[in-house]
mmCIF file of C-alpha atoms in Angstrom:
data_model
loop_
_atom_site.group_PDB
_atom_site.id
_atom_site.type_symbol
_atom_site.label_atom_id
_atom_site.label_comp_id
_atom_site.label_asym_id
_atom_site.label_seq_id
_atom_site.Cartn_x
_atom_site.Cartn_y
_atom_site.Cartn_z
ATOM 1 C CA MET N 1125 -0.116 -0.120 0.060
ATOM 2 C CA LYS N 1126 2.868 2.186 1.067
ATOM 3 C CA LYS N 1127 4.337 1.648 -2.484
ATOM 4 C CA LEU N 1128 0.382 2.312 -4.331
ATOM 5 C CA ILE N 1129 0.672 6.159 -2.934
ATOM 6 C CA PRO N 1130 3.682 7.424 -4.363
ATOM 7 C CA ALA N 1131 2.980 6.023 -7.845
ATOM 8 C CA ILE N 1132 -0.585 7.530 -7.753
ATOM 9 C CA ALA N 1133 1.034 11.256 -6.483
ATOM 10 C CA VAL N 1134 3.377 10.876 -9.827
ATOM 11 C CA ILE N 1135 0.351 10.099 -12.087
ATOM 12 C CA LEU N 1136 -2.065 12.885 -10.963
ATOM 13 C CA SER N 1137 1.183 15.643 -11.333
ATOM 14 C CA TYR N 1138 1.788 13.993 -14.979
ATOM 15 C CA VAL N 1139 -2.207 14.524 -15.665
ATOM 16 C CA SER N 1140 -2.114 17.828 -14.272
ATOM 17 C CA LEU N 1141 0.806 18.851 -16.421
ATOM 18 C CA ILE N 1142 -0.882 17.809 -19.446
ATOM 19 C CA GLY N 1143 -4.247 20.018 -18.524
ATOM 20 C CA CYS N 1144 -1.833 23.471 -17.901
ATOM 21 C CA ASP N 1145 0.039 22.585 -21.100
ATOM 22 C CA ASN N 1146 -3.278 22.487 -23.266
ATOM 23 C CA ALA N 1147 -4.691 25.384 -22.295
ATOM 24 C CA PRO N 1148 -3.116 28.590 -23.280
ATOM 25 C CA LYS N 1149 -3.270 26.696 -27.097
ATOM 26 C CA VAL N 1150 -7.003 26.492 -27.130
ATOM 27 C CA ALA N 1151 -7.123 30.173 -26.090
ATOM 28 C CA VAL N 1152 -4.637 30.894 -28.638
ATOM 29 C CA GLN N 1153 -6.842 29.289 -31.733
ATOM 30 C CA GLU N 1154 -9.907 30.896 -30.268
ATOM 31 C CA ASN N 1155 -8.534 34.977 -30.471
ATOM 32 C CA SER N 1156 -6.953 33.896 -33.890
ATOM 33 C CA SER N 1157 -10.219 33.016 -35.048
ATOM 34 C CA ASN N 1158 -11.814 35.977 -33.837
ATOM 35 C CA SER N 1159 -9.690 38.169 -35.094
ATOM 36 C CA VAL N 1160 -9.874 36.917 -38.242
ATOM 37 C CA THR N 1161 -14.021 37.314 -37.776
ATOM 38 C CA GLU N 1162 -14.236 40.701 -36.717
ATOM 39 C CA SER N 1163 -11.930 42.471 -38.996
ATOM 40 C CA PRO N 1164 -14.311 45.119 -40.796
ATOM 41 C CA THR N 1165 -13.900 45.865 -44.349
ATOM 42 C CA GLU N 1166 -13.564 49.465 -45.211
ATOM 43 C CA THR N 1167 -14.300 51.230 -48.628
ATOM 44 C CA SER N 1168 -11.778 53.616 -49.145
ATOM 45 C CA PRO N 1169 -13.022 57.135 -49.698
ATOM 46 C CA VAL N 1170 -10.598 57.586 -52.602
ATOM 47 C CA ALA N 1171 -11.931 54.538 -54.555
ATOM 48 C CA VAL N 1172 -15.514 56.215 -54.530
ATOM 49 C CA SER N 1173 -14.199 59.902 -55.606
ATOM 50 C CA GLU N 1174 -11.899 58.269 -58.669
ATOM 51 C CA LYS N 1175 -15.315 56.309 -59.631
ATOM 52 C CA GLU N 1176 -17.806 59.507 -59.465
ATOM 53 C CA ASP N 1177 -14.937 61.738 -61.456
ATOM 54 C CA LYS N 1178 -14.617 58.621 -63.986
ATOM 55 C CA GLN N 1179 -18.570 58.954 -64.244
ATOM 56 C CA ALA N 1180 -18.713 62.577 -64.591
ATOM 57 C CA SER N 1181 -16.281 62.309 -67.526
ATOM 58 C CA GLU N 1182 -17.723 59.881 -69.511
ATOM 59 C CA THR N 1183 -20.867 61.801 -69.304
ATOM 60 C CA GLN N 1184 -19.297 64.841 -69.984
ATOM 61 C CA ARG N 1185 -17.408 63.248 -73.111
ATOM 62 C CA ASN N 1186 -20.850 62.059 -74.754
ATOM 63 C CA LYS N 1187 -22.015 65.162 -74.646
ATOM 64 C CA ASP N 1188 -19.022 66.641 -76.146
ATOM 65 C CA ASN N 1189 -19.770 64.092 -78.913
ATOM 66 C CA LYS N 1190 -23.228 64.504 -79.597
ATOM 67 C CA GLU N 1191 -22.457 68.272 -79.833
ATOM 68 C CA HIS N 1192 -19.767 67.838 -82.555
ATOM 69 C CA LYS N 1193 -21.910 66.361 -84.818
ATOM 70 C CA ARG N 1194 -24.763 68.912 -84.402
ATOM 71 C CA LYS N 1195 -21.995 71.301 -85.053
ATOM 72 C CA PHE N 1196 -20.991 69.257 -88.300
ATOM 73 C CA PHE N 1197 -24.101 68.700 -89.736
ATOM 74 C CA ARG N 1198 -24.973 72.535 -89.145
ATOM 75 C CA ASN N 1199 -21.896 73.471 -90.650
ATOM 76 C CA ASN N 1200 -22.066 71.543 -93.799
ATOM 77 C CA LEU N 1201 -25.685 72.240 -94.218
ATOM 78 C CA ASP N 1202 -25.124 75.709 -94.469
ATOM 79 C CA LYS N 1203 -22.628 75.163 -97.012
ATOM 80 C CA ASN N 1204 -25.170 73.613 -99.380
ATOM 81 C CA THR N 1205 -27.397 75.944 -98.540
ATOM 82 C CA LYS N 1206 -25.275 78.990 -100.186
ATOM 83 C CA THR N 1207 -24.468 76.581 -103.188
ATOM 84 C CA GLY N 1208 -28.338 76.800 -103.974
ATOM 85 C CA THR N 1209 -31.415 74.459 -103.271
ATOM 86 C CA SER N 1210 -30.871 72.726 -106.845
ATOM 87 C CA ILE N 1211 -27.872 70.210 -105.428
ATOM 88 C CA LYS N 1212 -30.023 68.625 -102.961
ATOM 89 C CA PRO N 1213 -31.607 64.747 -104.461
ATOM 90 C CA LYS N 1214 -34.910 64.493 -104.699
ATOM 91 C CA GLU N 1215 -34.126 60.913 -104.260
ATOM 92 C CA GLY N 1216 -30.927 59.137 -102.377
ATOM 93 C CA THR N 1217 -30.445 56.644 -99.615
ATOM 94 C CA VAL N 1218 -30.666 57.517 -96.407
ATOM 95 C CA THR N 1219 -27.088 56.622 -94.788
ATOM 96 C CA LYS N 1220 -27.172 58.801 -91.483
ATOM 97 C CA LEU N 1221 -30.025 61.043 -89.394
ATOM 98 C CA VAL N 1222 -28.857 63.072 -86.567
ATOM 99 C CA ASN N 1223 -31.546 64.975 -84.176
ATOM 100 C CA GLY N 1224 -29.962 68.710 -84.185
ATOM 101 C CA ASP N 1225 -30.394 72.080 -82.445
ATOM 102 C CA LEU N 1226 -32.221 73.559 -85.086
ATOM 103 C CA MET N 1227 -33.403 70.714 -87.398
ATOM 104 C CA CYS N 1228 -33.046 66.976 -88.078
ATOM 105 C CA TYR N 1229 -30.284 67.012 -90.102
ATOM 106 C CA VAL N 1230 -30.273 64.065 -92.887
ATOM 107 C CA THR N 1231 -27.332 62.508 -94.976
ATOM 108 C CA LEU N 1232 -28.559 61.222 -98.213
ATOM 109 C CA VAL N 1233 -26.111 59.580 -100.730
ATOM 110 C CA ASP N 1234 -27.424 59.899 -104.393
ATOM 111 C CA LYS N 1235 -26.903 57.577 -107.653
ATOM 112 C CA LYS N 1236 -23.460 58.503 -108.107
ATOM 113 C CA GLY N 1237 -22.240 58.078 -104.908
ATOM 114 C CA ILE N 1238 -22.468 61.884 -103.811
ATOM 115 C CA GLU N 1239 -23.098 62.701 -100.032
ATOM 116 C CA HIS N 1240 -25.562 65.525 -99.307
ATOM 117 C CA ASN N 1241 -26.087 66.595 -95.890
ATOM 118 C CA VAL N 1242 -29.835 68.801 -95.539
ATOM 119 C CA GLY N 1243 -32.018 69.835 -93.110
ATOM 120 C CA ALA N 1244 -35.083 68.138 -92.836
ATOM 121 C CA THR N 1245 -38.232 68.622 -90.100
ATOM 122 C CA PHE N 1246 -37.653 66.600 -87.065
ATOM 123 C CA GLU N 1247 -40.664 64.599 -87.761
ATOM 124 C CA MET N 1248 -37.912 62.969 -90.535
ATOM 125 C CA CYS N 1249 -35.720 61.872 -87.228
ATOM 126 C CA ALA N 1250 -38.383 60.316 -85.550
ATOM 127 C CA ASP N 1251 -38.898 57.894 -88.686
ATOM 128 C CA GLU N 1252 -35.171 56.773 -88.615
ATOM 129 C CA LYS N 1253 -36.153 53.115 -88.338
ATOM 130 C CA LYS N 1254 -38.666 53.296 -91.374
ATOM 131 C CA VAL N 1255 -36.085 55.063 -93.508
ATOM 132 C CA LEU N 1256 -32.140 54.434 -92.429
ATOM 133 C CA ASN N 1257 -30.116 52.834 -95.292
ATOM 134 C CA LYS N 1258 -33.461 52.724 -97.435
ATOM 135 C CA LYS N 1259 -33.796 54.346 -100.854
ATOM 136 C CA VAL N 1260 -36.360 57.117 -100.716
ATOM 137 C CA ASN N 1261 -37.518 59.894 -102.931
ATOM 138 C CA ALA N 1262 -37.484 62.921 -100.707
ATOM 139 C CA VAL N 1263 -40.412 65.877 -100.970
ATOM 140 C CA TYR N 1264 -38.887 69.758 -100.098
ATOM 141 C CA GLU N 1265 -41.364 72.557 -99.011
ATOM 142 C CA ILE N 1266 -40.238 76.176 -98.173
ATOM 143 C CA GLN N 1267 -40.405 76.607 -94.487
ATOM 144 C CA SER N 1268 -39.503 79.196 -91.734
ATOM 145 C CA VAL N 1269 -36.868 77.509 -89.316
ATOM 146 C CA SER N 1270 -34.721 79.307 -86.880
ATOM 147 C CA ASP N 1271 -31.279 81.256 -87.576
ATOM 148 C CA CYS N 1272 -29.268 81.250 -84.060
ATOM 149 C CA GLN N 1273 -26.724 79.450 -83.428
ATOM 150 C CA SER N 1274 -28.518 77.222 -80.532
ATOM 151 C CA ALA N 1275 -31.272 75.898 -79.215
ATOM 152 C CA GLU N 1276 -31.795 79.103 -77.489
ATOM 153 C CA PRO N 1277 -34.124 81.336 -78.972
ATOM 154 C CA CYS N 1278 -32.734 84.457 -80.646
ATOM 155 C CA GLY N 1279 -35.618 85.843 -82.463
ATOM 156 C CA LYS N 1280 -34.114 85.320 -85.882
ATOM 157 C CA THR N 1281 -35.358 82.955 -88.829
ATOM 158 C CA ARG N 1282 -34.606 82.611 -92.397
ATOM 159 C CA LYS N 1283 -36.679 80.871 -95.324
ATOM 160 C CA GLU N 1284 -35.259 77.063 -96.214
ATOM 161 C CA SER N 1285 -35.979 74.155 -98.219
ATOM 162 C CA ILE N 1286 -36.212 71.470 -96.258
ATOM 163 C CA ILE N 1287 -37.285 67.675 -96.374
ATOM 164 C CA THR N 1288 -41.009 67.539 -94.756
ATOM 165 C CA LYS N 1289 -41.664 63.814 -95.965
ATOM 166 C CA MET N 1290 -39.706 61.006 -97.088
ATOM 167 C CA GLU N 1291 -41.291 58.027 -99.304
ATOM 168 C CA VAL N 1292 -39.088 54.494 -99.505
ATOM 169 C CA VAL N 1293 -38.835 53.762 -103.230
ATOM 170 C CA ASN N 1294 -40.299 49.977 -103.906
ATOM 171 C CA ALA N 1295 -41.827 49.696 -100.065
ATOM 172 C CA GLY N 1296 -43.587 46.460 -99.092
ATOM 173 C CA VAL N 1297 -41.857 44.605 -102.373
ATOM 174 C CA GLU N 1298 -39.562 41.800 -101.237
ATOM 175 C CA GLU N 1299 -35.962 41.908 -101.653
ATOM 176 C CA LYS N 1300 -34.236 39.725 -104.002
ATOM 177 C CA SER N 1301 -32.650 36.519 -102.844
ATOM 178 C CA PRO N 1302 -28.850 36.513 -103.777
ATOM 179 C CA SER N 1303 -29.188 33.329 -105.199
ATOM 180 C CA SER N 1304 -32.160 34.392 -107.677
ATOM 181 C CA ASN N 1305 -31.043 34.444 -111.194
ATOM 182 C CA SER N 1306 -28.958 37.210 -111.880
ATOM 183 C CA GLN N 1307 -29.693 38.090 -115.082
ATOM 184 C CA SER N 1308 -33.222 39.520 -113.686
ATOM 185 C CA GLY N 1309 -32.709 43.782 -112.859
ATOM 186 C CA LYS N 1310 -30.952 46.700 -115.227
ATOM 187 C CA SER N 1311 -28.011 45.024 -117.234
ATOM 188 C CA GLN N 1312 -25.146 47.037 -120.140
ATOM 189 C CA THR N 1313 -22.197 45.603 -121.714
ATOM 190 C CA LEU N 1314 -19.370 47.414 -122.211
ATOM 191 C CA SER N 1315 -16.248 46.673 -124.653
ATOM 192 C CA ASN N 1316 -12.842 47.807 -125.263
ATOM 193 C CA ASP N 1317 -10.404 46.127 -128.060
ATOM 194 C CA LYS N 1318 -9.710 43.520 -125.567
ATOM 195 C CA TRP N 1319 -12.709 42.715 -123.150
ATOM 196 C CA THR N 1320 -16.442 42.637 -123.839
ATOM 197 C CA ILE N 1321 -18.272 42.798 -120.083
ATOM 198 C CA THR N 1322 -22.134 42.398 -119.435
ATOM 199 C CA LEU N 1323 -23.322 43.227 -116.227
ATOM 200 C CA SER N 1324 -26.497 42.047 -114.785
ATOM 201 C CA ASN N 1325 -28.772 43.232 -112.024
ATOM 202 C CA THR N 1326 -26.668 46.544 -111.586
ATOM 203 C CA ASP N 1327 -29.868 47.961 -109.620
ATOM 204 C CA SER N 1328 -29.481 45.742 -107.195
ATOM 205 C CA TRP N 1329 -27.041 48.427 -105.470
ATOM 206 C CA ASN N 1330 -29.379 50.488 -103.233
ATOM 207 C CA GLY N 1331 -26.659 53.450 -102.314
ATOM 208 C CA VAL N 1332 -24.946 51.975 -99.628
ATOM 209 C CA ASN N 1333 -21.215 51.280 -99.846
ATOM 210 C CA GLY N 1334 -20.432 47.197 -99.923
ATOM 211 C CA THR N 1335 -24.010 46.115 -101.286
ATOM 212 C CA GLY N 1336 -24.987 44.529 -104.132
ATOM 213 C CA ASP N 1337 -25.299 41.296 -106.043
ATOM 214 C CA VAL N 1338 -23.993 42.431 -109.769
ATOM 215 C CA SER N 1339 -23.256 39.746 -111.951
ATOM 216 C CA TYR N 1340 -20.502 39.516 -114.279
ATOM 217 C CA GLN N 1341 -19.692 37.754 -118.028
ATOM 218 C CA GLY N 1342 -16.191 39.153 -119.391
ATOM 219 C CA CYS N 1343 -15.228 37.588 -122.300
ATOM 220 C CA ASP N 1344 -12.419 37.756 -124.469
ATOM 221 C CA THR N 1345 -11.494 38.167 -127.943
ATOM 222 C CA ASN N 1346 -10.777 34.383 -128.403
ATOM 223 C CA GLY N 1347 -14.543 33.702 -127.001
ATOM 224 C CA LYS N 1348 -13.378 32.707 -123.509
ATOM 225 C CA CYS N 1349 -15.984 33.705 -120.726
ATOM 226 C CA LEU N 1350 -16.008 33.925 -117.000
ATOM 227 C CA GLN N 1351 -19.064 34.157 -115.151
ATOM 228 C CA LEU N 1352 -19.035 35.639 -111.545
ATOM 229 C CA THR N 1353 -22.195 36.765 -109.224
ATOM 230 C CA GLY N 1354 -22.279 38.573 -105.998
ATOM 231 C CA GLY N 1355 -20.519 41.808 -107.127
ATOM 232 C CA LYS N 1356 -20.886 44.532 -104.076
ATOM 233 C CA VAL N 1357 -20.612 48.565 -105.182
ATOM 234 C CA SER N 1358 -18.709 51.207 -103.614
ATOM 235 C CA CYS N 1359 -18.492 54.975 -104.626
ATOM 236 C CA ARG N 1360 -16.240 56.900 -103.034
ATOM 237 C CA ASP N 1361 -12.806 59.207 -103.991
ATOM 238 C CA GLY N 1362 -14.546 60.300 -106.742
ATOM 239 C CA LYS N 1363 -15.154 56.600 -108.643
ATOM 240 C CA CYS N 1364 -17.098 53.925 -108.389
ATOM 241 C CA VAL N 1365 -15.641 50.400 -108.000
ATOM 242 C CA THR N 1366 -17.628 47.288 -108.357
ATOM 243 C CA GLY N 1367 -16.050 43.804 -106.956
ATOM 244 C CA TRP N 1368 -16.038 40.218 -107.122
ATOM 245 C CA LYS N 1369 -14.337 37.297 -105.645
ATOM 246 C CA ASN N 1370 -12.882 34.157 -107.636
ATOM 247 C CA GLY N 1371 -10.512 31.961 -105.432
ATOM 248 C CA ASP N 1372 -7.198 33.670 -104.650
ATOM 249 C CA TYR N 1373 -8.587 35.862 -107.606
ATOM 250 C CA VAL N 1374 -10.738 39.561 -107.424
ATOM 251 C CA TYR N 1375 -12.103 41.184 -110.042
ATOM 252 C CA ILE N 1376 -12.794 44.924 -109.945
ATOM 253 C CA LEU N 1377 -14.572 47.435 -112.677
ATOM 254 C CA GLU N 1378 -13.803 50.586 -111.719
ATOM 255 C CA GLN N 1379 -15.518 53.996 -113.127
ATOM 256 C CA PRO N 1380 -14.948 57.453 -112.272
ATOM 257 C CA ILE N 1381 -17.482 59.567 -111.352
ATOM 258 C CA THR N 1382 -18.474 62.244 -113.298
ATOM 259 C CA GLU N 1383 -21.509 64.675 -114.637
ATOM 260 C CA ASP N 1384 -22.966 62.707 -117.540
ATOM 261 C CA GLY N 1385 -21.836 59.336 -115.995
ATOM 262 C CA ASN N 1386 -20.194 58.397 -119.442
ATOM 263 C CA SER N 1387 -16.847 58.174 -118.577
ATOM 264 C CA THR N 1388 -14.724 54.665 -119.440
ATOM 265 C CA SER N 1389 -14.490 51.630 -117.439
ATOM 266 C CA THR N 1390 -11.152 49.717 -116.127
ATOM 267 C CA LEU N 1391 -10.889 46.036 -115.615
ATOM 268 C CA ILE N 1392 -8.331 45.381 -112.988
ATOM 269 C CA VAL N 1393 -7.798 41.776 -112.345
ATOM 270 C CA ARG N 1394 -5.507 41.087 -108.757
ATOM 271 C CA LYS N 1395 -4.466 37.825 -108.020
ATOM 272 C CA ASP N 1396 -3.773 38.211 -103.887
ATOM 273 C CA ASN N 1397 -1.497 41.506 -103.617
ATOM 274 C CA THR N 1398 -0.088 41.527 -107.056
ATOM 275 C CA GLU N 1399 -1.635 43.165 -109.938
ATOM 276 C CA ILE N 1400 -2.296 40.818 -113.157
ATOM 277 C CA LEU N 1401 -4.193 42.489 -115.127
ATOM 278 C CA ASN N 1402 -5.390 46.114 -116.256
ATOM 279 C CA SER N 1403 -7.311 46.884 -119.310
ATOM 280 C CA PRO N 1404 -8.882 50.544 -119.502
ATOM 281 C CA GLY N 1405 -11.358 52.211 -122.261
ATOM 282 C CA LEU N 1406 -14.245 49.766 -121.517
ATOM 283 C CA LYS N 1407 -17.282 51.817 -123.099
ATOM 284 C CA VAL N 1408 -20.807 51.304 -122.442
ATOM 285 C CA VAL N 1409 -22.367 49.542 -125.888
ATOM 286 C CA SER N 1410 -25.823 48.642 -124.786
ATOM 287 C CA GLY N 1411 -28.358 48.490 -121.777
ATOM 288 C CA ASN N 1412 -31.526 49.025 -120.425
#
C-alpha cells in the first residue's frame, strides 16, 4: 500500500501538467479565429471619388460628342444652302440622321455616290427606323426655321427648303434573294479592243457602299468567258468600284464619277496583292 501512494501521486502530477500545457493553445486558437471574423471591411473614400470622377468625365464626353455631331452637320448644311437648292437630291439613300438643335439633319447618297447633308423636319428623325439605309424619294417644302446658333431662342428666322416627307422606294416589295437569277434587273455591256463585259442586276445596289448583287460575264477576243456573281458596289473618292471574288483572284470594274456618267471603265484583276491585268477604255455599248 505504501508503494502505491507515491505512484498515484506521480500519475496525478503528470495529468495536471498535460492539462496546463493544452489550455493556452485553445485560447490562442480562439483569439486567432476571433481576429479573422471581426476584422471590418472598409471602402476607401479615394476609390469612391475616382469612380464618381470617371462617371462624370464619361457623361461630359458623350455630351461633347453629340454637340460635335450637331455642329458638323449644321456647318455642312450651311455650305449646301449657300450653293443653292438645286444640289439637294430628290432621290437617294438615307445613311444617317442626326437630331440637331434647329432641325433634323439627313445624309442622302445620290445615285452617283455623292453625299448630301440636307435639313429636314424633326419628324424625319423620328422615322429613323423606317428610312435608315433605304432608298427614298424626298419631298421638300419652304419653311421658316430658326437662324440661331443654338436651341436658345434669338428671335431670328430664315426661309429654308427642307425635307418634310420621305417615301421609301419600292416599299413592301420583297427583296431579291442573292441566289436568284442574276439576269434579272438592269444590265449593260461594255467593250474595248480586248474584253467584252456584260453586267446584270446592276440596279441591285441601294446606294450603301459594300452592297449589291451584280453579276459579271467577261469574254476575251478568243471567246473565252468567265461568269461571276455577287458583285458589291462602293463609291468614294470620285469613283465607283464593283468587285467580285473568285478564289485567290479579285475582279474589279472601276469607273470615275462624272456629271454625265459616260466615263470609260477599267477592268483590273488581282491575284492576292499582285495586279495581273489592267485593261482601261471599256465603253458602254448597250444597256437597259
